[in-house]
Coordinates of C-alpha atoms in Angstrom, one line a residue:
Chain A
M1 CA 0.0 0.0 0.0
A2 CA 1.1 3.6 -0.5
I3 CA 2.7 5.0 2.6
D4 CA 2.0 8.6 3.6
K5 CA 4.9 10.8 2.4
S6 CA 5.2 12.7 5.7
L7 CA 6.0 9.4 7.4
Q8 CA 8.8 8.7 4.9
T9 CA 10.8 11.9 4.4
G10 CA 12.1 12.2 8.0
S11 CA 13.6 8.7 8.1
T12 CA 15.1 8.5 4.6
T13 CA 18.4 10.0 5.7
M14 CA 18.6 7.5 8.5
L15 CA 17.9 4.6 6.0
L16 CA 20.5 5.8 3.5
L17 CA 23.1 6.1 6.3
K18 CA 22.2 2.6 7.3
L19 CA 22.7 1.3 3.8
L20 CA 26.2 2.8 3.8
E21 CA 27.1 1.2 7.1
D22 CA 28.3 -2.0 5.5
G23 CA 30.2 -0.5 2.7
D24 CA 30.4 2.3 0.1
L25 CA 27.7 2.4 -2.6
Y26 CA 26.8 4.5 -5.6
G27 CA 23.4 6.1 -6.2
Y28 CA 21.7 3.4 -8.2
Q29 CA 22.9 0.7 -5.8
M30 CA 21.4 2.5 -2.9
I31 CA 17.9 2.7 -4.6
E32 CA 18.1 -1.0 -5.5
R33 CA 19.2 -2.1 -2.0
L34 CA 16.6 0.0 -0.3
E35 CA 13.8 -1.6 -2.5
E36 CA 15.2 -5.1 -1.7
R37 CA 15.5 -4.7 2.0
S38 CA 12.1 -3.0 2.4
N39 CA 10.3 -5.5 0.3
N40 CA 9.5 -2.8 -2.3
V41 CA 7.8 -0.6 0.2
F42 CA 10.4 2.2 -0.2
A43 CA 10.8 3.1 -3.9
L44 CA 13.1 6.1 -3.8
K45 CA 13.3 8.2 -6.9
A46 CA 16.6 9.4 -8.3
G47 CA 15.3 13.0 -8.2
T48 CA 14.9 12.7 -4.4
L49 CA 18.0 10.6 -3.7
Y50 CA 20.7 12.8 -5.3
P51 CA 19.7 16.1 -3.7
L52 CA 19.5 14.3 -0.4
L53 CA 23.0 12.8 -0.8
H54 CA 24.3 16.2 -1.7
N55 CA 22.8 17.7 1.5
M56 CA 24.2 14.9 3.6
E57 CA 27.6 15.6 2.0
E58 CA 27.3 19.3 2.9
Q59 CA 26.6 18.3 6.5
G60 CA 29.7 16.1 6.6
L61 CA 27.7 12.9 7.1
V62 CA 29.1 11.3 3.9
V63 CA 32.0 11.8 1.5
S64 CA 32.0 11.0 -2.2
Y65 CA 34.7 9.8 -4.6
E66 CA 34.7 8.6 -8.1
Q67 CA 35.8 5.1 -9.1
M68 CA 36.1 3.3 -12.4
A69 CA 34.2 0.0 -12.4
E70 CA 35.4 -3.1 -14.3
T71 CA 33.0 -2.3 -17.1
G72 CA 34.9 1.0 -17.7
R73 CA 32.0 3.1 -16.3
K74 CA 32.7 5.7 -13.8
H75 CA 30.6 5.7 -10.6
K76 CA 30.4 8.2 -7.8
Y77 CA 30.6 6.3 -4.5
Y78 CA 29.4 7.5 -1.2
S79 CA 31.1 6.7 2.1
L80 CA 30.1 7.2 5.7
T81 CA 32.1 9.6 7.8
K82 CA 32.5 9.3 11.6
K83 CA 29.9 12.1 12.0
G84 CA 27.6 10.0 9.8
R85 CA 28.1 6.9 11.9
D86 CA 27.4 8.8 15.1
L87 CA 24.2 10.4 13.7
L88 CA 23.0 7.0 12.4
A89 CA 23.4 5.5 15.9
A90 CA 21.5 8.4 17.4
K91 CA 18.7 8.2 14.9
E92 CA 18.4 4.5 15.3
Q93 CA 18.0 4.9 19.0
E94 CA 15.5 7.7 18.4
W95 CA 13.5 5.4 16.1
Q96 CA 13.5 2.5 18.6
V97 CA 12.0 4.8 21.2
F98 CA 9.5 6.4 18.8
S99 CA 8.3 3.2 17.2
G100 CA 8.2 1.4 20.5
A101 CA 5.9 4.0 21.9
V102 CA 3.6 4.0 18.9
N103 CA 3.4 0.2 19.0
K104 CA 2.5 0.3 22.7
V105 CA -0.3 2.8 22.1
L106 CA -1.7 0.8 19.1
Q107 CA -1.7 -2.4 21.2
G108 CA -4.3 -0.6 23.4
G109 CA -2.5 -0.9 26.8
S110 CA -4.6 -4.0 27.7
A111 CA -1.6 -5.4 29.5
I112 CA -1.5 -2.6 32.0
V113 CA -3.4 -3.2 35.2
T114 CA -4.4 -0.3 37.4
I115 CA -5.3 -0.7 40.9
Chain B
M1 CA 19.7 1.8 -34.4
S2 CA 17.7 5.1 -34.9
Q3 CA 15.2 3.9 -32.4
Y4 CA 18.0 3.7 -29.9
N5 CA 19.1 7.2 -30.8
E6 CA 15.5 8.4 -30.2
A7 CA 15.6 6.8 -26.8
K8 CA 18.9 8.6 -26.1
Q9 CA 17.3 11.8 -27.1
H10 CA 14.4 11.1 -24.7
S11 CA 16.9 10.8 -21.9
Q12 CA 18.6 14.0 -22.9
N13 CA 15.2 15.8 -23.0
Y14 CA 14.5 14.5 -19.5
I15 CA 17.8 15.8 -18.2
E16 CA 17.2 19.2 -19.9
Q17 CA 13.8 19.5 -18.2
V18 CA 15.4 18.9 -14.8
C19 CA 18.2 21.4 -15.4
E20 CA 15.7 24.1 -16.4
Q21 CA 14.5 24.0 -12.8
V22 CA 18.0 24.5 -11.5
R23 CA 18.7 28.2 -11.6
W24 CA 22.4 28.1 -10.9
K25 CA 24.0 27.2 -14.2
K26 CA 27.3 26.1 -12.7
A27 CA 25.5 23.2 -11.1
H28 CA 24.2 21.8 -14.4
P29 CA 27.2 19.7 -15.3
I30 CA 27.1 17.9 -12.0
V31 CA 23.3 17.3 -12.1
Q32 CA 23.6 16.1 -15.7
E33 CA 26.4 13.7 -14.8
E34 CA 24.5 12.2 -11.9
L35 CA 21.3 11.7 -13.7
L36 CA 22.9 10.3 -16.8
A37 CA 24.9 7.8 -14.8
H38 CA 21.7 6.8 -13.0
I39 CA 19.7 6.3 -16.2
E40 CA 22.5 4.2 -17.7
D41 CA 22.6 2.0 -14.6
Q42 CA 18.9 1.6 -14.7
A43 CA 18.8 0.9 -18.4
E44 CA 21.6 -1.7 -18.0
A45 CA 19.5 -3.5 -15.4
Y46 CA 16.6 -3.6 -17.7
R47 CA 18.8 -4.9 -20.6
E48 CA 20.0 -7.7 -18.2
E49 CA 16.3 -8.6 -17.6
G50 CA 16.0 -9.1 -21.3
Y51 CA 14.6 -5.8 -22.6
E52 CA 15.8 -4.3 -25.9
A53 CA 18.3 -1.5 -25.7
D54 CA 15.8 1.3 -26.7
D55 CA 13.0 0.0 -24.5
A56 CA 15.4 -0.3 -21.6
E57 CA 16.4 3.3 -22.1
Y58 CA 12.8 4.6 -22.3
L59 CA 11.8 2.6 -19.2
A60 CA 14.8 3.9 -17.3
V61 CA 13.8 7.5 -18.0
E62 CA 10.1 6.8 -16.9
Q63 CA 11.5 5.3 -13.7
M64 CA 13.1 8.6 -12.8
G65 CA 9.8 10.3 -12.1
D66 CA 8.6 13.8 -12.6
P67 CA 11.4 16.0 -14.0
I68 CA 9.9 19.2 -12.7
L69 CA 9.7 17.9 -9.2
A70 CA 13.2 16.4 -9.3
G71 CA 14.5 19.7 -10.8
S72 CA 13.1 21.8 -8.0
Q73 CA 14.7 19.4 -5.4
F74 CA 18.0 19.9 -7.1
D75 CA 17.5 23.7 -7.3
K76 CA 16.9 23.9 -3.5
V77 CA 20.1 22.1 -2.8
Y78 CA 22.5 23.4 -5.5
R79 CA 22.9 27.1 -4.7
P80 CA 26.0 29.3 -4.8
R81 CA 27.4 29.4 -1.3
V82 CA 28.7 32.4 0.4
E83 CA 31.2 31.8 3.2
W84 CA 29.8 34.4 5.6
N85 CA 32.3 33.7 8.4
V86 CA 35.2 34.8 6.2
L87 CA 33.5 37.7 4.6
L88 CA 32.0 39.2 7.8
L89 CA 35.3 38.8 9.7
A90 CA 37.2 40.5 6.9
G91 CA 34.6 43.3 6.9
S92 CA 34.9 43.7 10.7
I93 CA 38.7 43.8 10.5
I94 CA 38.4 46.5 7.8
L95 CA 35.9 48.6 9.6
L96 CA 37.0 48.2 13.2
G97 CA 40.6 48.4 12.2
T98 CA 40.1 51.7 10.4
V99 CA 38.1 53.1 13.4
L100 CA 40.9 52.1 15.8
R101 CA 43.6 53.5 13.5
L102 CA 41.8 56.8 13.2
T103 CA 41.1 56.9 17.0
L104 CA 44.8 56.7 17.6
Q105 CA 45.3 59.6 15.2
I106 CA 42.8 61.8 16.9
A107 CA 44.2 60.9 20.3
S108 CA 47.7 62.1 19.2
G109 CA 46.3 65.3 17.9
V110 CA 46.4 64.6 14.2
P111 CA 43.2 65.7 12.4
V112 CA 41.3 63.0 10.6
D113 CA 39.4 63.4 7.3
W114 CA 36.6 60.9 7.9
G115 CA 35.1 61.6 4.4
T116 CA 38.3 60.6 2.6
E117 CA 38.7 57.5 4.7
I118 CA 35.1 56.4 4.0
I119 CA 35.6 57.0 0.3
K120 CA 38.8 55.0 0.3
I121 CA 37.0 52.0 1.8
F122 CA 34.1 52.3 -0.7
A123 CA 36.6 52.7 -3.6
A124 CA 38.0 49.2 -2.7
L125 CA 34.6 47.4 -2.7
P126 CA 34.3 47.2 -6.6
F127 CA 37.5 45.1 -6.5
L128 CA 35.9 42.6 -4.2
V129 CA 32.9 42.4 -6.5
L130 CA 35.3 42.1 -9.5
G131 CA 37.2 39.2 -7.9
Y132 CA 34.0 37.4 -7.0
S133 CA 32.3 37.7 -10.3
L134 CA 35.5 37.0 -12.3
D135 CA 35.5 33.6 -10.6
Y136 CA 38.8 31.8 -10.2
T137 CA 37.9 29.3 -12.8
A138 CA 38.1 32.0 -15.5
L139 CA 41.8 32.4 -14.5
L140 CA 42.6 28.9 -15.2
S141 CA 42.1 28.7 -18.9
G142 CA 40.7 30.6 -21.8
K143 CA 40.6 34.2 -22.9
T144 CA 40.1 35.7 -19.5
S145 CA 43.3 34.1 -18.1
K146 CA 45.3 35.6 -21.0
I147 CA 43.8 39.0 -20.4
F148 CA 44.6 38.8 -16.7
V149 CA 48.3 37.9 -17.4
F150 CA 48.5 40.8 -19.8
I151 CA 47.0 43.3 -17.2
V152 CA 49.3 42.1 -14.4
V153 CA 52.4 42.5 -16.6
I154 CA 51.4 46.0 -17.8
L155 CA 50.5 47.1 -14.3
T156 CA 53.9 45.9 -13.0
I157 CA 55.8 47.7 -15.7
L158 CA 53.8 50.9 -15.2
L159 CA 54.3 50.8 -11.4
K160 CA 58.0 50.3 -11.9
D161 CA 58.2 53.8 -13.5
I162 CA 55.9 55.4 -11.0
V163 CA 58.2 54.1 -8.3
Q164 CA 60.6 56.8 -9.1
I165 CA 57.9 59.4 -8.4
A166 CA 56.3 58.1 -5.2
G167 CA 58.0 57.2 -2.0
N168 CA 57.0 53.6 -1.7
N169 CA 58.0 50.7 -3.9
L170 CA 54.6 50.0 -5.5
V171 CA 55.9 47.0 -7.4
N172 CA 55.5 45.2 -4.1
Y173 CA 51.8 45.7 -4.5
T174 CA 51.7 43.6 -7.6
I175 CA 53.5 40.6 -6.1
P176 CA 50.3 38.9 -4.8
L177 CA 49.0 39.1 -8.4
W178 CA 52.2 37.4 -9.6
V179 CA 51.5 34.6 -7.1
L180 CA 48.2 34.1 -8.9
L181 CA 50.0 33.8 -12.1
F182 CA 52.3 31.3 -10.5
I183 CA 49.3 29.2 -9.6
M184 CA 48.1 29.4 -13.2
T185 CA 51.5 27.9 -14.3
V186 CA 51.2 25.2 -11.6
Y187 CA 47.7 24.4 -12.9
A188 CA 48.9 24.1 -16.5
M189 CA 51.7 21.8 -15.4
R190 CA 49.6 19.4 -13.4
G191 CA 50.0 15.8 -14.3
K192 CA 53.2 16.5 -16.2
E193 CA 56.3 14.9 -14.9
T194 CA 59.5 16.6 -13.9
T195 CA 59.4 19.0 -16.8
G196 CA 56.4 20.7 -15.2
F197 CA 58.1 21.0 -11.9
L198 CA 61.2 22.4 -13.4
L199 CA 59.2 25.0 -15.3
A200 CA 57.5 26.1 -12.1
F201 CA 60.8 26.2 -10.3
A202 CA 62.3 28.2 -13.1
E203 CA 59.5 30.7 -12.8
I204 CA 60.1 31.2 -9.1
I205 CA 63.8 31.9 -9.7
A206 CA 63.2 34.1 -12.7
M207 CA 60.7 36.3 -11.0
L208 CA 62.9 36.4 -7.8
L209 CA 65.7 37.8 -9.9
I210 CA 63.5 40.3 -11.8
F211 CA 61.9 41.5 -8.6
A212 CA 65.1 41.7 -6.5
V213 CA 67.6 42.9 -9.0
L214 CA 65.7 44.7 -11.8
Y215 CA 62.9 46.2 -9.8
K216 CA 64.7 46.5 -6.5
T217 CA 61.7 45.1 -4.6
T218 CA 62.0 45.3 -0.9
I219 CA 62.4 42.4 1.5
P220 CA 58.7 42.0 2.3
G221 CA 57.9 41.7 -1.4
I222 CA 60.5 39.0 -1.7
L223 CA 59.2 37.4 1.4
V224 CA 55.7 37.3 0.0
W225 CA 56.9 35.9 -3.3
L226 CA 59.2 33.2 -2.0
G227 CA 57.0 32.3 1.0
S228 CA 53.8 31.9 -1.1
T229 CA 55.5 30.1 -4.0
F230 CA 57.3 27.8 -1.5
I231 CA 54.0 26.9 0.3
I232 CA 52.3 26.3 -3.1
T233 CA 55.2 24.1 -4.3
L234 CA 55.1 22.0 -1.2
Y235 CA 51.4 21.6 -1.4
A236 CA 51.6 20.6 -5.0
L237 CA 54.3 18.0 -4.2
K238 CA 52.2 16.6 -1.4
K239 CA 49.2 16.2 -3.6
N240 CA 51.3 14.6 -6.3
W241 CA 50.5 17.3 -8.7
F242 CA 53.9 17.1 -10.2
R243 CA 54.5 13.3 -10.1
C244 CA 58.2 13.6 -9.4
S245 CA 60.2 12.3 -6.5
K246 CA 59.2 14.2 -3.3
K247 CA 62.7 14.4 -1.9
L248 CA 64.0 15.9 -5.1
G249 CA 61.1 18.3 -5.2
F250 CA 61.6 19.4 -1.7
L251 CA 65.3 20.1 -2.4
F252 CA 64.4 22.2 -5.4
A253 CA 61.8 24.1 -3.4
V254 CA 64.3 25.1 -0.9
C255 CA 66.8 26.4 -3.5
P256 CA 65.1 29.7 -4.2
I257 CA 65.2 30.5 -0.6
I258 CA 68.9 29.9 -0.3
L259 CA 69.5 31.9 -3.6
S260 CA 67.6 34.8 -2.1
G261 CA 70.2 35.1 0.6
F262 CA 72.7 36.0 -2.1
V263 CA 70.4 38.2 -4.1
I264 CA 69.1 40.4 -1.4
G265 CA 72.1 40.3 0.9
H266 CA 73.9 43.4 -0.1
P267 CA 75.7 45.7 2.4
H268 CA 72.9 48.1 3.1
R269 CA 70.6 45.2 4.1
I270 CA 73.2 43.3 6.0
D271 CA 73.8 46.5 8.0
R272 CA 70.2 46.3 9.1
I273 CA 70.9 43.0 10.9
K274 CA 73.7 44.9 12.7
Y275 CA 71.3 47.6 13.9
M276 CA 68.7 45.0 14.8
L277 CA 71.1 43.3 17.2
N278 CA 72.5 46.5 18.6
P279 CA 70.5 49.6 17.9
G280 CA 72.8 51.7 20.1
V281 CA 75.6 51.4 17.5
D282 CA 74.2 54.3 15.5
S283 CA 71.4 55.6 17.6
F284 CA 71.0 58.8 15.6
G285 CA 71.3 57.2 12.2
Y286 CA 70.1 53.8 11.1
G287 CA 69.9 52.7 14.7
Y288 CA 67.4 55.4 15.6
V289 CA 64.1 53.7 14.9
P290 CA 65.2 50.3 16.2
S291 CA 66.2 51.9 19.5
Q292 CA 62.9 53.7 19.7
I293 CA 61.0 50.5 19.1
S294 CA 63.2 48.9 21.8
E295 CA 62.3 51.6 24.2
I296 CA 58.6 51.4 23.6
M297 CA 58.5 47.6 24.0
K298 CA 60.4 47.9 27.3
N299 CA 58.0 50.4 28.7
A300 CA 54.7 49.1 27.5
S301 CA 52.2 47.7 30.0
F302 CA 49.5 45.1 29.7
L303 CA 46.6 47.5 29.9
G304 CA 46.6 51.2 29.1
S305 CA 49.4 53.6 28.5
G306 CA 52.8 52.5 29.6
G307 CA 55.9 54.4 30.3
V308 CA 55.9 55.8 26.8
N309 CA 52.9 57.8 25.7
L310 CA 51.5 59.2 22.5
A311 CA 53.2 62.5 22.9
Y312 CA 56.6 60.9 23.1
L313 CA 55.8 58.8 20.0
T314 CA 54.7 61.8 18.0
E315 CA 58.0 63.4 18.8
H316 CA 60.2 60.5 18.3
L317 CA 58.7 57.9 15.9
P318 CA 58.4 58.9 12.3
N319 CA 55.3 57.7 10.3
M320 CA 53.6 56.4 13.4
H321 CA 50.2 56.5 11.8
T322 CA 51.1 54.6 8.7
D323 CA 54.1 52.3 9.4
Y324 CA 53.8 51.9 13.2
I325 CA 50.1 51.7 13.9
L326 CA 50.5 48.6 16.1
T327 CA 53.4 50.1 18.1
T328 CA 51.2 53.1 18.7
A329 CA 48.3 50.9 19.8
L330 CA 50.7 49.2 22.2
S331 CA 51.7 52.5 23.7
Y332 CA 48.2 53.8 24.0
W333 CA 46.2 50.7 25.0
G334 CA 48.7 48.2 26.1
W335 CA 49.5 44.5 25.2
L336 CA 45.9 43.5 25.6
S337 CA 44.9 45.4 22.5
I338 CA 47.7 43.7 20.6
L339 CA 46.5 40.3 21.7
V340 CA 43.0 41.1 20.5
I341 CA 44.3 42.3 17.2
L342 CA 46.5 39.2 16.7
L343 CA 43.7 37.0 17.7
S344 CA 41.3 38.6 15.1
Y345 CA 43.7 38.2 12.3
G346 CA 44.7 34.7 13.5
I347 CA 41.1 33.6 13.5
F348 CA 40.5 35.1 10.0
F349 CA 43.5 33.2 8.5
T350 CA 42.5 30.0 10.3
L351 CA 38.9 30.3 9.0
C352 CA 40.2 30.8 5.4
F353 CA 42.3 27.6 5.6
M354 CA 39.6 25.6 7.3
A355 CA 36.9 26.5 4.8
C356 CA 39.2 24.7 2.2
K357 CA 37.8 21.4 3.4
K358 CA 34.4 22.3 1.9
V359 CA 36.0 22.9 -1.5
K360 CA 36.2 19.8 -3.7
S361 CA 38.4 21.2 -6.4
Q362 CA 42.1 20.7 -5.7
M363 CA 42.8 23.9 -7.8
G364 CA 40.4 25.8 -5.7
R365 CA 42.2 24.8 -2.5
F366 CA 45.5 25.9 -4.1
V367 CA 44.1 29.3 -4.8
I368 CA 42.9 29.7 -1.2
V369 CA 46.2 28.5 0.3
A370 CA 48.2 30.8 -2.0
I371 CA 46.1 33.9 -1.4
T372 CA 45.9 33.3 2.4
S373 CA 49.7 32.9 2.5
C374 CA 50.1 36.2 0.7
W375 CA 47.9 37.8 3.4
V376 CA 49.7 36.1 6.3
L377 CA 53.1 37.2 5.0
Q378 CA 52.0 40.8 4.4
F379 CA 50.8 40.8 8.0
V380 CA 54.0 39.3 9.3
S381 CA 56.1 41.9 7.6
Y382 CA 54.1 44.6 9.4
L383 CA 54.5 42.8 12.7
I384 CA 58.3 42.6 12.2
I385 CA 58.8 46.3 11.8
N386 CA 56.3 47.1 14.6
F387 CA 57.7 44.9 17.2
T388 CA 61.2 44.0 16.4
T389 CA 64.4 46.0 15.9
L390 CA 64.7 44.6 12.4
Q391 CA 63.6 47.6 10.3
M392 CA 62.7 47.6 6.6
S393 CA 60.0 48.9 4.4
T394 CA 56.7 47.1 4.7
Y395 CA 53.3 46.3 3.3
P396 CA 50.6 48.4 4.8
L397 CA 48.7 46.9 7.7
L398 CA 46.5 44.3 6.1
F399 CA 43.0 45.5 5.1
V400 CA 43.2 48.4 7.5
Q401 CA 45.5 50.9 5.8
G402 CA 46.9 51.7 2.4
G403 CA 44.2 52.5 -0.1
Y404 CA 45.8 50.9 -3.2
M405 CA 47.0 47.7 -1.5
R406 CA 43.6 47.3 0.0
M407 CA 42.1 47.3 -3.5
I408 CA 44.4 44.5 -4.5
N409 CA 43.7 42.5 -1.3
L410 CA 40.0 42.9 -1.7
F411 CA 40.3 41.7 -5.3
L412 CA 42.0 38.6 -3.8
L413 CA 39.3 38.3 -1.2
G414 CA 36.7 38.2 -4.1
I415 CA 38.6 35.4 -5.7
V416 CA 38.7 33.5 -2.4
M417 CA 34.9 34.0 -2.0
S418 CA 34.4 32.7 -5.6
V419 CA 36.3 29.5 -4.7
Y420 CA 33.9 28.9 -1.8
K421 CA 31.0 29.8 -4.0
T422 CA 31.5 26.8 -6.3
G423 CA 33.1 24.7 -3.6
A424 CA 30.7 21.8 -3.7
V425 CA 30.1 21.5 -7.4
Q426 CA 33.4 22.5 -9.2
K427 CA 35.5 19.6 -10.3
D428 CA 39.0 19.7 -11.6
A429 CA 39.3 19.0 -15.3
E430 CA 41.1 15.8 -15.9
P431 CA 44.7 16.5 -16.9
K432 CA 45.7 15.3 -20.3
T433 CA 48.2 12.8 -19.3
K434 CA 49.3 9.3 -20.2
T435 CA 49.6 7.2 -17.1
S436 CA 49.4 3.4 -16.9
V437 CA 45.9 3.7 -15.4
D438 CA 44.6 5.9 -18.2
S439 CA 46.1 3.8 -21.0
F440 CA 44.6 0.7 -19.4
Y441 CA 41.2 2.2 -19.8
S442 CA 41.9 3.3 -23.4
E443 CA 39.1 2.9 -25.8
R444 CA 40.6 -0.3 -27.3
N445 CA 40.9 -2.0 -24.0
L446 CA 37.3 -1.0 -23.0
A447 CA 36.0 -2.5 -26.2
Q448 CA 37.8 -5.7 -25.5
I449 CA 36.5 -5.8 -21.9
R450 CA 32.9 -5.3 -23.1
K451 CA 33.3 -8.0 -25.7
S452 CA 34.7 -10.5 -23.3
D453 CA 31.9 -9.7 -20.8
Q454 CA 29.4 -10.5 -23.4
Q455 CA 31.1 -13.7 -24.3
I456 CA 31.3 -14.8 -20.7
K457 CA 27.6 -14.1 -20.2
E458 CA 26.9 -16.3 -23.2
G459 CA 28.9 -19.0 -21.5
R460 CA 31.3 -19.2 -24.3
V461 CA 34.8 -18.3 -23.1
I462 CA 36.5 -18.1 -19.8
V463 CA 39.4 -15.6 -19.9
K464 CA 42.1 -15.8 -17.4
T465 CA 44.7 -13.3 -18.4
M466 CA 45.2 -10.1 -20.4
D467 CA 47.0 -12.2 -23.1
E468 CA 43.9 -14.4 -23.6
L469 CA 41.8 -11.3 -23.7
E470 CA 43.9 -9.8 -26.5
A471 CA 43.8 -13.2 -28.3
L472 CA 40.0 -12.8 -28.6
E473 CA 40.4 -9.8 -30.8

């Protein structure tokens, strides 16, 4: 089902940082991987991805470099900086707290007994 | 095949539509490159799934989404950047510095023409705008760079003759511009092996001789020339710009400095060292000013007027309001004021160097390092004559004094701001050089690699070595 945009935009940065945690990627790879890992729920468009990456680079969360692939094509890879890693950890924790609280409320609080 | 070309045209149209939304033209190349690479990746994925080349291309473009929306996202993010820290601090130094300088003048009973002072500051502003709009990239190649070289040479020759009329050696003022010319040489030589390095080295020596011997430039001028070119050469060697042995390079870089000892060390200047060490030797002649400085330093206090006051200075120190502003400040306000002044300039220079990190272009960083070095050395020459017994002619106090030099320095500030402006989007052009990496990826090898990829996919051939690859041809 289509997810409300306002729910998505805030967490996209965190998701991209997470994708880069395991290794450097270039733009197209990030979109593919995001689709895979989210079971096609997150279908990020290139027009959203690249401005976002540029912003993240301005903020010092990632750095970019160009590399020649085996096919002879040049790709612009992105790499997490220390600042990026720290922000990722913080955002992950924030998300745990937030989503945990939302889940609790949606479960109705039937487990809580008041005397 | 023409269907494929139509598909390619479709991609091109998409990219153009996106770029139309991006108001800053300098960002267009980087946007085009990113989008094109992405479309090709997507198209390749579709081809692997079995789609025809032209269908894959069309689908890839459709996948990109609405070009107007994408374009407006890019537009928000790709904007020319102004490095406000640097600009505002420079502005504060100019304004506050001028106010303090004029306050000292008034306090020592010398009338101040505020109108003229304000006009002088405003007269320098167009040079800031000129440097900013010229954009350092224009200096690197093309018509503008040739015009710039021409102007600098003509200006230097003109000023050489005016030197005979005015009191100061105005050729000194053009030296920072020659440092920019040196950078243009270094840029042109990048990627070239030892030849490039030797050419740059020859330029340093040649200009050193021209300045010192022909134009009789004073020591601060030589200091700025040698100091800045030395720093640039070291930086270029470190970044492997010249691709020659680093030890050799370092050795060559130090030579001009040693040579300068011979060139500028003639009796008159060597005498200055004598008076520096012992001003009392000729306390009414050449030792006069050094002994005054010595006296002032001994009697200064931390806060407020020390043992030597403004009246004493007015009587004993020549040119106190042009050449000895800091010494005067020391006598009037004490060491605290000097600390504040040193801190302000220090922070300014540090900010300039640190903002380099945000600049992607190696060339841009060079320009910033070179210009900031010129400023630091100008400032240092002023500090030397204000606080030590080594006396010589000097550059005016950076940004705060000296109408003409301020114009040149503000032009340089404009250039620095233009580097920060394009910092995130400007890439260096690839140097035309034959290296083993470049030749490996030559067209022929690329074609071979693609062909072998295709054959491997079809399960036909397993290639183990480059020789086998070549045998496929």
